[in-house]
Coordinates of C-alpha atoms in Angstrom, one line a residue:
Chain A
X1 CA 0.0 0.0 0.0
X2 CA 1.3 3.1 -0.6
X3 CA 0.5 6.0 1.9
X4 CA 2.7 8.6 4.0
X5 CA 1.7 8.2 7.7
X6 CA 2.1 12.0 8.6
X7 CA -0.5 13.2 10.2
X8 CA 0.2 16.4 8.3
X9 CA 0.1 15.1 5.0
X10 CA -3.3 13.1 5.2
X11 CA -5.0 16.5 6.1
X12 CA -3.8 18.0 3.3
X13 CA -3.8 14.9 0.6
X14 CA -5.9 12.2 -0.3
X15 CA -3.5 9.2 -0.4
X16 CA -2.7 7.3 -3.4
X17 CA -4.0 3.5 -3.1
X18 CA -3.4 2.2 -6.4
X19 CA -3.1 3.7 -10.4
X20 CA -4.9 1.6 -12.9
X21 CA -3.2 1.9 -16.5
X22 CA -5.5 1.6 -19.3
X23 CA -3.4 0.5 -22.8
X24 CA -3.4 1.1 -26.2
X25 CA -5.4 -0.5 -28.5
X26 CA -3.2 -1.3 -31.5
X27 CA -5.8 -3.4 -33.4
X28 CA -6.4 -0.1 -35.7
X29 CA -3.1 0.3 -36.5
X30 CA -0.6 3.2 -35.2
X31 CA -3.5 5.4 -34.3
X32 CA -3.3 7.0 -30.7
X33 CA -7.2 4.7 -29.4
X34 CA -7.4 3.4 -25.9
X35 CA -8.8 0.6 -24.8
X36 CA -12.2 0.5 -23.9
X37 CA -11.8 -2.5 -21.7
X38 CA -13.7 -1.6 -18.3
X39 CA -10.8 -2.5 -15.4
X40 CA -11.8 -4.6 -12.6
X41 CA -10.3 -1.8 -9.9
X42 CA -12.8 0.6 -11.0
X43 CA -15.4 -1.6 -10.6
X44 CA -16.1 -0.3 -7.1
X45 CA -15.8 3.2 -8.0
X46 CA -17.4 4.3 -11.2
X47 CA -20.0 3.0 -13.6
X48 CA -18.7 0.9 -16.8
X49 CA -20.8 3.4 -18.7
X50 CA -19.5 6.4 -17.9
X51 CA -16.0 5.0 -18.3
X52 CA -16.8 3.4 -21.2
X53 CA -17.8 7.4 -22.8
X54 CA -15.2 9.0 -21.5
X55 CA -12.5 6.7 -23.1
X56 CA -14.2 6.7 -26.4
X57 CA -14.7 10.5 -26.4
X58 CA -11.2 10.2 -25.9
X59 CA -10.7 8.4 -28.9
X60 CA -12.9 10.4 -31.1
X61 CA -10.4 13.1 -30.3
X62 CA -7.1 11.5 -30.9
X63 CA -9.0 10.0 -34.7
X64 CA -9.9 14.1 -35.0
X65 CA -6.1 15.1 -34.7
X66 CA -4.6 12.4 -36.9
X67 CA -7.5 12.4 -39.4
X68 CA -6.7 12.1 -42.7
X69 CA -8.3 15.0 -44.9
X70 CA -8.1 17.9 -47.0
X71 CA -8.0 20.3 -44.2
X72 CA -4.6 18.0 -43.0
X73 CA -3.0 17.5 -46.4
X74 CA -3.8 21.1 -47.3
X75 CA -1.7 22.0 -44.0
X76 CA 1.1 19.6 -45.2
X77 CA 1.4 20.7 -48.6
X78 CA 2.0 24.4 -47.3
X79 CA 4.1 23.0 -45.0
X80 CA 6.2 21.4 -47.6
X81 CA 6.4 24.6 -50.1
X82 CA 7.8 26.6 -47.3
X83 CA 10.5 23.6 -46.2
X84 CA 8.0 23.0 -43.1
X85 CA 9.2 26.3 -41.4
X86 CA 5.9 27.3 -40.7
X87 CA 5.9 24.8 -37.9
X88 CA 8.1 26.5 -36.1
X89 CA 5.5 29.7 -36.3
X90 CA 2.3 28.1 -36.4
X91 CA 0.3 25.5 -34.3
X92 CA -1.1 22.3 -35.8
X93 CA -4.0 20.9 -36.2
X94 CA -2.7 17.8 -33.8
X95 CA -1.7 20.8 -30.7
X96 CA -5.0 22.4 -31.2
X97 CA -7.1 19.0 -30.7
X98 CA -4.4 17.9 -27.8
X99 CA -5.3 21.1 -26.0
X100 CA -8.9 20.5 -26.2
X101 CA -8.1 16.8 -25.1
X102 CA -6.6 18.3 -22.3
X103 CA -9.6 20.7 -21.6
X104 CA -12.2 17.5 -21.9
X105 CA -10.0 16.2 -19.7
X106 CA -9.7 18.4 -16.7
X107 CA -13.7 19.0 -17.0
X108 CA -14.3 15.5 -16.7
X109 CA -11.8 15.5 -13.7
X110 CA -14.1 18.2 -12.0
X111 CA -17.6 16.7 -12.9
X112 CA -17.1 13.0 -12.7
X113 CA -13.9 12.1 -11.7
X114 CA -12.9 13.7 -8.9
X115 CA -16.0 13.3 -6.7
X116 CA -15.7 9.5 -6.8
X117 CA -12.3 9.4 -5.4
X118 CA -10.5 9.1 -8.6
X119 CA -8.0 11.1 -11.1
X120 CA -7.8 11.2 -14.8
X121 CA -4.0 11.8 -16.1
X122 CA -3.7 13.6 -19.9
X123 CA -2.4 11.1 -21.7
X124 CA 0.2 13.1 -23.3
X125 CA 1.7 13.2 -19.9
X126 CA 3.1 9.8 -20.3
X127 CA 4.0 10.0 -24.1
X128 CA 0.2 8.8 -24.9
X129 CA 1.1 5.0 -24.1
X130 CA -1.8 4.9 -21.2
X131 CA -4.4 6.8 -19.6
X132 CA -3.3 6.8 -15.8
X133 CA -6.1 6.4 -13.9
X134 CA -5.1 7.2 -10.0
X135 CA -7.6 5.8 -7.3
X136 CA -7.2 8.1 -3.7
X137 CA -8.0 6.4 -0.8
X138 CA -10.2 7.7 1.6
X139 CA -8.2 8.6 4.8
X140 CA -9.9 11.0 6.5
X141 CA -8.6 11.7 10.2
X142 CA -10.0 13.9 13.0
X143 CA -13.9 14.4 14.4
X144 CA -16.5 13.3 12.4
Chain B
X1 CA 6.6 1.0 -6.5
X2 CA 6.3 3.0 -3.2
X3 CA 7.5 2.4 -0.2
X4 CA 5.4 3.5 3.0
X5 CA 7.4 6.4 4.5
X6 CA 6.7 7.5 7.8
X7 CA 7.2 11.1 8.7
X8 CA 8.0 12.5 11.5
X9 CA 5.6 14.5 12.8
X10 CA 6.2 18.7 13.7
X11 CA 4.4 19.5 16.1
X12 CA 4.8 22.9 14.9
X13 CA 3.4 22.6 11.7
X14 CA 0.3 21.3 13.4
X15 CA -0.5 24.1 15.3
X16 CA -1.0 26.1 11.7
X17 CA -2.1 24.1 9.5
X18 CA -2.2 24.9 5.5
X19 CA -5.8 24.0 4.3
X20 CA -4.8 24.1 0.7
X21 CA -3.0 21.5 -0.7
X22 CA 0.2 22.1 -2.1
X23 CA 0.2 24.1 -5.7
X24 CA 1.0 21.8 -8.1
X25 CA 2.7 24.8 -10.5
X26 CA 5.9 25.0 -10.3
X27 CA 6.7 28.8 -10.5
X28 CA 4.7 28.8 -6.7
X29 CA 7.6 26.0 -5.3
X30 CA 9.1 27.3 -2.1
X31 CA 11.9 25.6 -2.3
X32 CA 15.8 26.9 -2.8
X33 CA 16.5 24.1 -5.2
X34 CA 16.2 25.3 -8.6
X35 CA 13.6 23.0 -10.7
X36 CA 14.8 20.9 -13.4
X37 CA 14.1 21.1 -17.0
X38 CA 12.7 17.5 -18.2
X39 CA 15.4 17.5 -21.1
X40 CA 18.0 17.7 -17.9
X41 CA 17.3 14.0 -16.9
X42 CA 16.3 12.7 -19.7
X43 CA 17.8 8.9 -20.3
X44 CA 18.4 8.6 -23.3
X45 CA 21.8 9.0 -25.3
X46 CA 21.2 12.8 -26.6
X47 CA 22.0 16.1 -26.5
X48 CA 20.0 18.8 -25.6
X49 CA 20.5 22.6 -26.9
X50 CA 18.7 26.3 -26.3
X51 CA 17.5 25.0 -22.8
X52 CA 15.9 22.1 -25.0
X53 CA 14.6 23.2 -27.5
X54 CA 17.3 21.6 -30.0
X55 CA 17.5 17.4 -29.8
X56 CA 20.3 15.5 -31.7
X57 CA 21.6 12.2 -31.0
X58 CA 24.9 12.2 -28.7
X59 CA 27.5 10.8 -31.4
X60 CA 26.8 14.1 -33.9
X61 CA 28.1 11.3 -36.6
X62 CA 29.2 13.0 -39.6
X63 CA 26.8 15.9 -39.5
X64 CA 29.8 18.4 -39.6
X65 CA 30.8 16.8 -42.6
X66 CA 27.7 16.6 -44.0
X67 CA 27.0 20.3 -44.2
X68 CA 30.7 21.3 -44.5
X69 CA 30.0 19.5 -48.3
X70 CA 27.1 21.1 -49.0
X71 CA 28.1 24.6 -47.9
X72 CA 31.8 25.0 -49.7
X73 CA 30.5 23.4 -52.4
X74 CA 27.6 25.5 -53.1
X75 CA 29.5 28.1 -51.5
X76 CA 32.0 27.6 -54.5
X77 CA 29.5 27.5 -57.1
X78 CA 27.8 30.6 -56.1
X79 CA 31.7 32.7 -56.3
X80 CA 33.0 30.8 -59.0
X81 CA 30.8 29.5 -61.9
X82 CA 27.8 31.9 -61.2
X83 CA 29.5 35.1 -62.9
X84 CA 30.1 33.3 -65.7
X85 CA 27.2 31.5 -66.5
X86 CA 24.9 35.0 -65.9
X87 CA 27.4 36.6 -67.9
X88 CA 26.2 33.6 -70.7
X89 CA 23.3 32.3 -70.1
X90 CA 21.0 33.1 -67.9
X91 CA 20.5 34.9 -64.3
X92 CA 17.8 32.7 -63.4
X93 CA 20.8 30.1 -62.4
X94 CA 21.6 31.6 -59.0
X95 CA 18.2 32.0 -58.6
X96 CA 17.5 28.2 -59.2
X97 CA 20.4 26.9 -57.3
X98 CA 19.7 29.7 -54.3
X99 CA 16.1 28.3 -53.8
X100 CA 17.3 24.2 -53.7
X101 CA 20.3 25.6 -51.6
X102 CA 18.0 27.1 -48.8
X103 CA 15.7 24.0 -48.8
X104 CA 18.5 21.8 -48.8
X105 CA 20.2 23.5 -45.7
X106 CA 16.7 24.2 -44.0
X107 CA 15.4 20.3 -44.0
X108 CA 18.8 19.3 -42.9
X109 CA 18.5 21.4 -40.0
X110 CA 15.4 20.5 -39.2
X111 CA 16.3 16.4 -39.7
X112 CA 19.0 16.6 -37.3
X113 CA 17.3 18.8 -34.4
X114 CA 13.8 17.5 -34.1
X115 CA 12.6 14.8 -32.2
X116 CA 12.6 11.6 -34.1
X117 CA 9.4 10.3 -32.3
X118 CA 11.2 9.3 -29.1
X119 CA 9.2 7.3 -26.6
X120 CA 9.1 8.4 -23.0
X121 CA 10.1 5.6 -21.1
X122 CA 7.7 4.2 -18.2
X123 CA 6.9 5.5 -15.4
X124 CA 7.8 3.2 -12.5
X125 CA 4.2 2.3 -11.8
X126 CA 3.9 1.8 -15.1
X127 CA 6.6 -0.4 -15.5
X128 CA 5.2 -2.6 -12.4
X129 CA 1.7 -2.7 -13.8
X130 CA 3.2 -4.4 -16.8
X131 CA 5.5 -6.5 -15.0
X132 CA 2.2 -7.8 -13.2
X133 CA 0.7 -9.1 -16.6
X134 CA 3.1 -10.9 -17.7
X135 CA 3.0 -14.5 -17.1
X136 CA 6.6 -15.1 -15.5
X137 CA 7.7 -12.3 -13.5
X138 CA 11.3 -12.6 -12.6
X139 CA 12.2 -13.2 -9.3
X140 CA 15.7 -14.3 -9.6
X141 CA 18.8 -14.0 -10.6
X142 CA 19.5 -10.8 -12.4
X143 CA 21.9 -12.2 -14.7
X144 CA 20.1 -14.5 -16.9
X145 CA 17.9 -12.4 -19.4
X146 CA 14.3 -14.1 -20.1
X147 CA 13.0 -15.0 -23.7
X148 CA 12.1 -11.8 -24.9
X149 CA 8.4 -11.0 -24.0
X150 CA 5.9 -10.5 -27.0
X151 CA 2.3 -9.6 -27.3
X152 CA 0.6 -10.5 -30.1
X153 CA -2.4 -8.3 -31.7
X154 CA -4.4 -8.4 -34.7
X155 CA -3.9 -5.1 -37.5
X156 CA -5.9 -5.3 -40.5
X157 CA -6.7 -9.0 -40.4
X158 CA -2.6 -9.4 -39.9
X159 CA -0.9 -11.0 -36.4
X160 CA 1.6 -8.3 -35.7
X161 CA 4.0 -8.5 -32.6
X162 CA 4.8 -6.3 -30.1
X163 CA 8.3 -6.8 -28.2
X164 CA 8.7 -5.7 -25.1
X165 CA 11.5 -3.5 -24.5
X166 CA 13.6 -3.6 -21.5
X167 CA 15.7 -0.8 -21.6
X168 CA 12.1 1.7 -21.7
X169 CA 9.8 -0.9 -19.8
X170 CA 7.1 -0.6 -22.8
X171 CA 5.6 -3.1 -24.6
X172 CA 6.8 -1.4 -28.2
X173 CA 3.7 0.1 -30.1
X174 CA 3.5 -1.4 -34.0
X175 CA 7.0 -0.1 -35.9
X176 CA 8.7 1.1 -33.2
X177 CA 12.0 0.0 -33.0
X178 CA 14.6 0.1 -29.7
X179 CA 17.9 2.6 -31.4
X180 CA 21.1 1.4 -29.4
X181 CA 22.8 4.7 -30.7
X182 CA 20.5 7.3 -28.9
X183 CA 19.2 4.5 -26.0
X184 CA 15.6 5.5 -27.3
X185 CA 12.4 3.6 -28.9
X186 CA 11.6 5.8 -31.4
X187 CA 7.7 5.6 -33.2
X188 CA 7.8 4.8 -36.9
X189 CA 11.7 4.1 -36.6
X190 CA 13.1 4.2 -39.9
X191 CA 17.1 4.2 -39.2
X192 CA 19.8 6.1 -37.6
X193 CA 21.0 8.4 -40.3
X194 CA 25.0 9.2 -39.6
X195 CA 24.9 12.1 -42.5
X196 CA 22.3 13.9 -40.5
X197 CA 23.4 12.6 -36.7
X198 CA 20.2 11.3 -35.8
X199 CA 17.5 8.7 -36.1
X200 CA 15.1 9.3 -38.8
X201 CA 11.5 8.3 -37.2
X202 CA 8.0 9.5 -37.2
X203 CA 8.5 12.9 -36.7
X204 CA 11.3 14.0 -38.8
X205 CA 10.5 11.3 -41.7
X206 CA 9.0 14.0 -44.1
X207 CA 12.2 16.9 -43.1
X208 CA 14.8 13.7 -44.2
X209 CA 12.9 12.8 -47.4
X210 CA 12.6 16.6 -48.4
X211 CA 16.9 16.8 -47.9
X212 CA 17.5 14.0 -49.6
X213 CA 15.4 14.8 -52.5
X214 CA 16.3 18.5 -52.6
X215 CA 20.0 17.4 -52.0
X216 CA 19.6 15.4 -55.4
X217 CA 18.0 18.1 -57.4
X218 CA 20.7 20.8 -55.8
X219 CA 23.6 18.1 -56.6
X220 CA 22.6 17.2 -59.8
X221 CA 21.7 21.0 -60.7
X222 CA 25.3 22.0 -59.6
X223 CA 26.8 19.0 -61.7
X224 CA 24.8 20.0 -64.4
X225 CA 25.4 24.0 -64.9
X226 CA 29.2 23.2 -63.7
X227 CA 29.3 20.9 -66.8
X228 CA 28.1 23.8 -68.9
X229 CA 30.6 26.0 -67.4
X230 CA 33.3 24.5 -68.2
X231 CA 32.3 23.3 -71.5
X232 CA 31.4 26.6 -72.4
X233 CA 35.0 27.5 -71.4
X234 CA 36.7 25.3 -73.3
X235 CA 35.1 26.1 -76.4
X236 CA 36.8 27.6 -79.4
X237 CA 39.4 25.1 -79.0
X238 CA 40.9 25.6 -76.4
X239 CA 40.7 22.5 -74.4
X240 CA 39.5 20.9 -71.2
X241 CA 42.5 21.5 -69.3
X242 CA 42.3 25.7 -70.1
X243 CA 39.4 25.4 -68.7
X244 CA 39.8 23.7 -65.5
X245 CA 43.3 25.8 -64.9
X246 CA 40.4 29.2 -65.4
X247 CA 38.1 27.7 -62.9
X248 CA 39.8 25.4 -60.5
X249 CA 36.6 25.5 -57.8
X250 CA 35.1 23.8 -60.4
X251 CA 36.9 21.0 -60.5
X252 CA 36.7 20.0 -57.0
X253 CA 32.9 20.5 -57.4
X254 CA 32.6 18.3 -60.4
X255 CA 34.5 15.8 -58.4
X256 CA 32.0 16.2 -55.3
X257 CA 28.9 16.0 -57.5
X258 CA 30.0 13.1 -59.3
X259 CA 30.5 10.8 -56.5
X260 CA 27.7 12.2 -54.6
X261 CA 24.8 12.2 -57.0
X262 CA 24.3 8.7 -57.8
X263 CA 24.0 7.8 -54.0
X264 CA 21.6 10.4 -53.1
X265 CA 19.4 9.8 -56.1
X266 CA 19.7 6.0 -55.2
X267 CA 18.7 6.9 -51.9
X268 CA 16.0 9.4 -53.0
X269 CA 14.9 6.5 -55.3
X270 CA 14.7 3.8 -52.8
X271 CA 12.9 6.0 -49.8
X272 CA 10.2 7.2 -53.2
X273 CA 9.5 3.6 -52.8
X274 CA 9.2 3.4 -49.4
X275 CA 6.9 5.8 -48.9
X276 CA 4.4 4.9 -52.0
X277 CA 4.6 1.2 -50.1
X278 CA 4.2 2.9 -46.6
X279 CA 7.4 1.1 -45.3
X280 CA 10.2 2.1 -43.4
X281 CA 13.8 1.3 -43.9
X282 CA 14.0 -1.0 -41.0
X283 CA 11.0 -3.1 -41.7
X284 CA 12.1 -3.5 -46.1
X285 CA 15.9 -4.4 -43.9
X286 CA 14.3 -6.9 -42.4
X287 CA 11.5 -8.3 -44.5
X288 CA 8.6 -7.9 -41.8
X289 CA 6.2 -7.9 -44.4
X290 CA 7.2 -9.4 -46.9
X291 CA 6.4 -12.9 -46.4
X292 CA 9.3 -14.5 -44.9
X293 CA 7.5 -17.6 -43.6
X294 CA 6.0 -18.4 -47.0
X295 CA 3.0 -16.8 -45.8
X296 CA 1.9 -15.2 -49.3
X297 CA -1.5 -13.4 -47.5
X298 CA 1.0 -11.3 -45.5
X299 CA 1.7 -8.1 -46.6
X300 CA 2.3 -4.4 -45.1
X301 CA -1.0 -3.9 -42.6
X302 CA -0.6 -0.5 -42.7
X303 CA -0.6 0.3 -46.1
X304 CA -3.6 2.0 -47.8
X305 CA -2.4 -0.2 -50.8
X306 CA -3.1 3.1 -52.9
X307 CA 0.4 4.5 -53.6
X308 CA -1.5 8.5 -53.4
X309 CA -2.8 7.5 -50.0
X310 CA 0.5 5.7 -48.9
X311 CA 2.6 9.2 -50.0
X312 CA -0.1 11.6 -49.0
X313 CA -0.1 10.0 -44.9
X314 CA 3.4 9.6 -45.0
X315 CA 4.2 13.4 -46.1
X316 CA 1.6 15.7 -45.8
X317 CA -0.1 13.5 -43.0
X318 CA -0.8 15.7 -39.5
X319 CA 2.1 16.4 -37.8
X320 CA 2.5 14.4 -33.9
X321 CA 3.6 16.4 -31.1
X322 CA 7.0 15.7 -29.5
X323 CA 6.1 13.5 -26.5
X324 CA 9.4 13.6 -24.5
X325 CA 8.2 17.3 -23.4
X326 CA 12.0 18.2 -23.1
X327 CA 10.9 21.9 -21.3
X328 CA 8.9 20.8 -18.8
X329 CA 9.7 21.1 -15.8
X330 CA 10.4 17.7 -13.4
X331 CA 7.7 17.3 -10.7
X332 CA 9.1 17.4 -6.9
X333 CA 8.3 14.6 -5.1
X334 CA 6.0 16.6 -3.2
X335 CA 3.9 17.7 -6.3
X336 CA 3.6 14.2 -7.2
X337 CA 2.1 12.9 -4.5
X338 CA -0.4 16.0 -3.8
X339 CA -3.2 16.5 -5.6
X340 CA -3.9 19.4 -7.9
X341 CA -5.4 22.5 -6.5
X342 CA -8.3 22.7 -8.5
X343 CA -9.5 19.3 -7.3
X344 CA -11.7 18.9 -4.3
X345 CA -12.3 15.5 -3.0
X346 CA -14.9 16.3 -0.5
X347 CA -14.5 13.0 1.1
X348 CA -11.0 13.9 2.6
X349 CA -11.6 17.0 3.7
X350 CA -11.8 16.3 8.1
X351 CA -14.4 19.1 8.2
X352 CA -18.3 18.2 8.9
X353 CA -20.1 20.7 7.0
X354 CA -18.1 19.2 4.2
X355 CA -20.2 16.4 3.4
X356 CA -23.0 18.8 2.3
X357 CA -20.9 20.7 0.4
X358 CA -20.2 18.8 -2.7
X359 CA -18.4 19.5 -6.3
X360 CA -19.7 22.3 -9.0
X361 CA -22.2 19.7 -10.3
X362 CA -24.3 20.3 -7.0
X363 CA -25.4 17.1 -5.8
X364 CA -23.9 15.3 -2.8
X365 CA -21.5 13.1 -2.9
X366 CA -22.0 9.6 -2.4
X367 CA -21.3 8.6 1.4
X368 CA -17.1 7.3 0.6
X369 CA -16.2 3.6 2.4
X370 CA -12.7 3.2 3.2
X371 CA -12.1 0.4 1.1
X372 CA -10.7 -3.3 3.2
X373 CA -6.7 -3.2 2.7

């Protein structure tokens, strides 16, 4: 189990019991897709349902960033005519999804995940290999 | 893994306590210490430059070389067989050969100081999670190395395996390939390019095929209007050698060009096949698709099998972001085990009123169980 004892520290944090790691899903091909696969950990915690949307929402993000279309190929072609040096000016199409990934992400923190105990990581925080799911114990200390 | 670390309680820190939890941002950290850049303990074999903002591989290979070539031999052409060839033909030369020049300089740069597609390696928890599904985990003797570990999953109606790599703690994502030069796994890995001093991968795939391809235009153009030059020269009979004894320069250019054209448009030929097939060097290298075991269904899974589509993805596909995150800064050991200010997990907080207090959604929280140990 993984806690810090100080009395100080569990008033201030909610300690860490376990992390849950939810994989790739490779059977698409290179595309960034999570599994869907509800964990057994969460089981407790949080409906399959609702985890269920929020990883596919996920993945209907990451498919948005590295779709293949005219509005991506029109970017590349530019992209190539200038020897790609607009990159170093502009922000893609993949940054502008990853930062409403990351706003999805923190809302769904606030709304869903945080009340049941538990903590969404961005994905890009860990080179999008997993979403880190972080389960908090529930050590509250003191009168109640 | 953590270990369960037992503080010693201040008893002057309890007297005032600090209701908020520690801020997560760094810029707010207390301590004396100065934070660390991510790129500053980074474990792989590279080099980091402008506070991290410039990647290349630690051996710099023959980059120096590379673009030593290219810049005293166009350097050369520009001084020495650009007068003359405005002077008889036409201006647009310079022009011509400035353009290629800038692209060919530009997409080298940009090669050697991106991020291939490097693959942060796991976290430790990560690692341990992992370690958990395999079927043997290894409790003894760190000398002997197990069978490599391999997962096997299913891509367009093809069995693909992953390997697991032990050096990054990752099961390997489709294509991605372990580089023992820069200690990395690198997405898409293509090869480790000496010329440009660093691994050619995901990222920087479309920046190597634009220098190689420019560099074959820019090399044959200079081979091509040097030829001129000094055929125009020796016209009116007077020979080869007057010609080369009026434009030395040349001579070492013609000799650069000659041997250096036929490899680059070889290699500009080959990788114009790789990218219409949707391979990469490494897999054609090896034969991973093409049927070793006899099997003649198997072929590249990730092809579009529509040589447009396979060029289009491969060049002018979206762009991925960098996910080694070389600026940020490293957590403290104290950010990583607080939780972020903006979260409030009513459940832990000790006072009563808390309970009926609950998150921006406005409904109580559910009554929280410690869960058994």
């Amino acid at each position: 189990m993984a806690e810090t004892h100080s009395l100080q520290d569990l008033r201030q944090q909610a300690a860490i019991a376990s992390k849950v790691f939810v994989q790739r899903d490779y059977t698409s091909g290179t595309v960034c897709k999570f599994q869907t696969k509800f964990p057994t950990e969460l089981e407790a915690r949080i409906e399959k349902q609702q985890f269920e949307e929020t990883i596919q929402t996920l993945n209907n993000l990451y498919a948005e960033a590295e779709k293949l279309g005219g509005k991506s190929y029109l970017e590349g072609c530019l992209a190539c005519l200038t020897a790609y040096t607009i990159f170093l000016c502009m922000e893609t199409h993949y940054e502008k999804v990853l930062k409403k990934i990351a706003k999805y992400i923190q809302e769904q923190n606030e709304k869903v995940y945080a009340p049941l105990g538990l903590l969404l990581t961005d994905p890009i925080e860990r080179g999008l290999r997993v979403v880190e799911i972080t389960i908090f114990e529930d050590r509250s200390i003191g009168s109640r | 893994m953590k270990n369960c670390e037992y503080q010693q309680i201040d008893p002057k820190a309890l007297a005032t306590p600090s209701p908020a939890p520690t801020p997560s941002r760094p810029c707010l950290e207390k301590k004396p210490k100065r934070l660390k850049r991510k790129w500053e303990v980074f474990p792989g074999k590279n080099r980091f430059y402008c506070d991290g903002r410039i990647i290349v591989a630690r051996q710099s290979g023959v980059l120096p070389l590379t673009l030593g070539l290219i810049l005293v031999t166009s350097g050369l052409f520009f001084i020495f067989d650009c007068p003359f060839l405005v002077q008889h033909l036409t201006s647009c030369i310079p022009v011509i050969g400035g353009v290629l020049f800038v692209f060919v300089v530009i997409s080298l740069l940009q090669t050697s100081f991106t991020d291939p597609g490097i693959l942060p390696r796991a976290t430790p928890e990560e690692a341990a999670d992992i370690e958990k599904q395999i079927d043997n985990p290894i409790n003894s003797s760190s000398s002997y190395r197990p069978p490599p570990r391999t997962k096997e999953v299913v891509i367009n109606e093809q069995v693909v395996k992953l390997k697991y790599c032990f050096t990054c703690k990752i099961f390997r994502p489709p294509r991605t390939s372990h580089c023992s030069l820069c200690d990395n796994c690198v997405e898409r890995f293509d090869h480790h390019c000496p010329w440009v001093g660093n691994c050619v991968g995901k990222r920087n795939y479309r920046f190597f095929y634009m220098f190689i391809v420019s560099l074959s235009f820019h090399t044959a153009f200079i081979f091509g209007c040097v030829t001129t030059h000094l055929a125009l020269r020796s016209q009116g009979g007077n020979g080869l050698v007057f010609a080369l004894q009026q434009s030395p320069a040349s001579a070492l250019e013609l000799v650069v060009c000659f041997f250096s054209v036929w490899s680059i448009l070889g290699l500009s030929g080959f990788h114009t096949y790789l990218v219409a097939a949707n391979l990469t060097t490494n897999e054609d290298i090896k034969g991973s698709w093409s049927g070793k075991s006899g099997n003649e269904e198997s072929g590249n899974p990730f092809s579009y099998n529509n040589i447009f589509k396979n060029c289009c993805s491969v060049l002018c596909g979206p762009m991925p972001p960098s996910l080694i995150d070389r600026r940020g800064f490293v957590p403290t050991e104290d950010e990583v085990r607080a939780i972020p200010a903006e979260m409030e997990l009513p459940s832990i907080k000790t006072d009563i009123n808390m309970v009926g207090r609950g998150p921006t959604s406005g409904h109580a929280p559910p009554p929280f169980l410690p869960p058994n140990p």
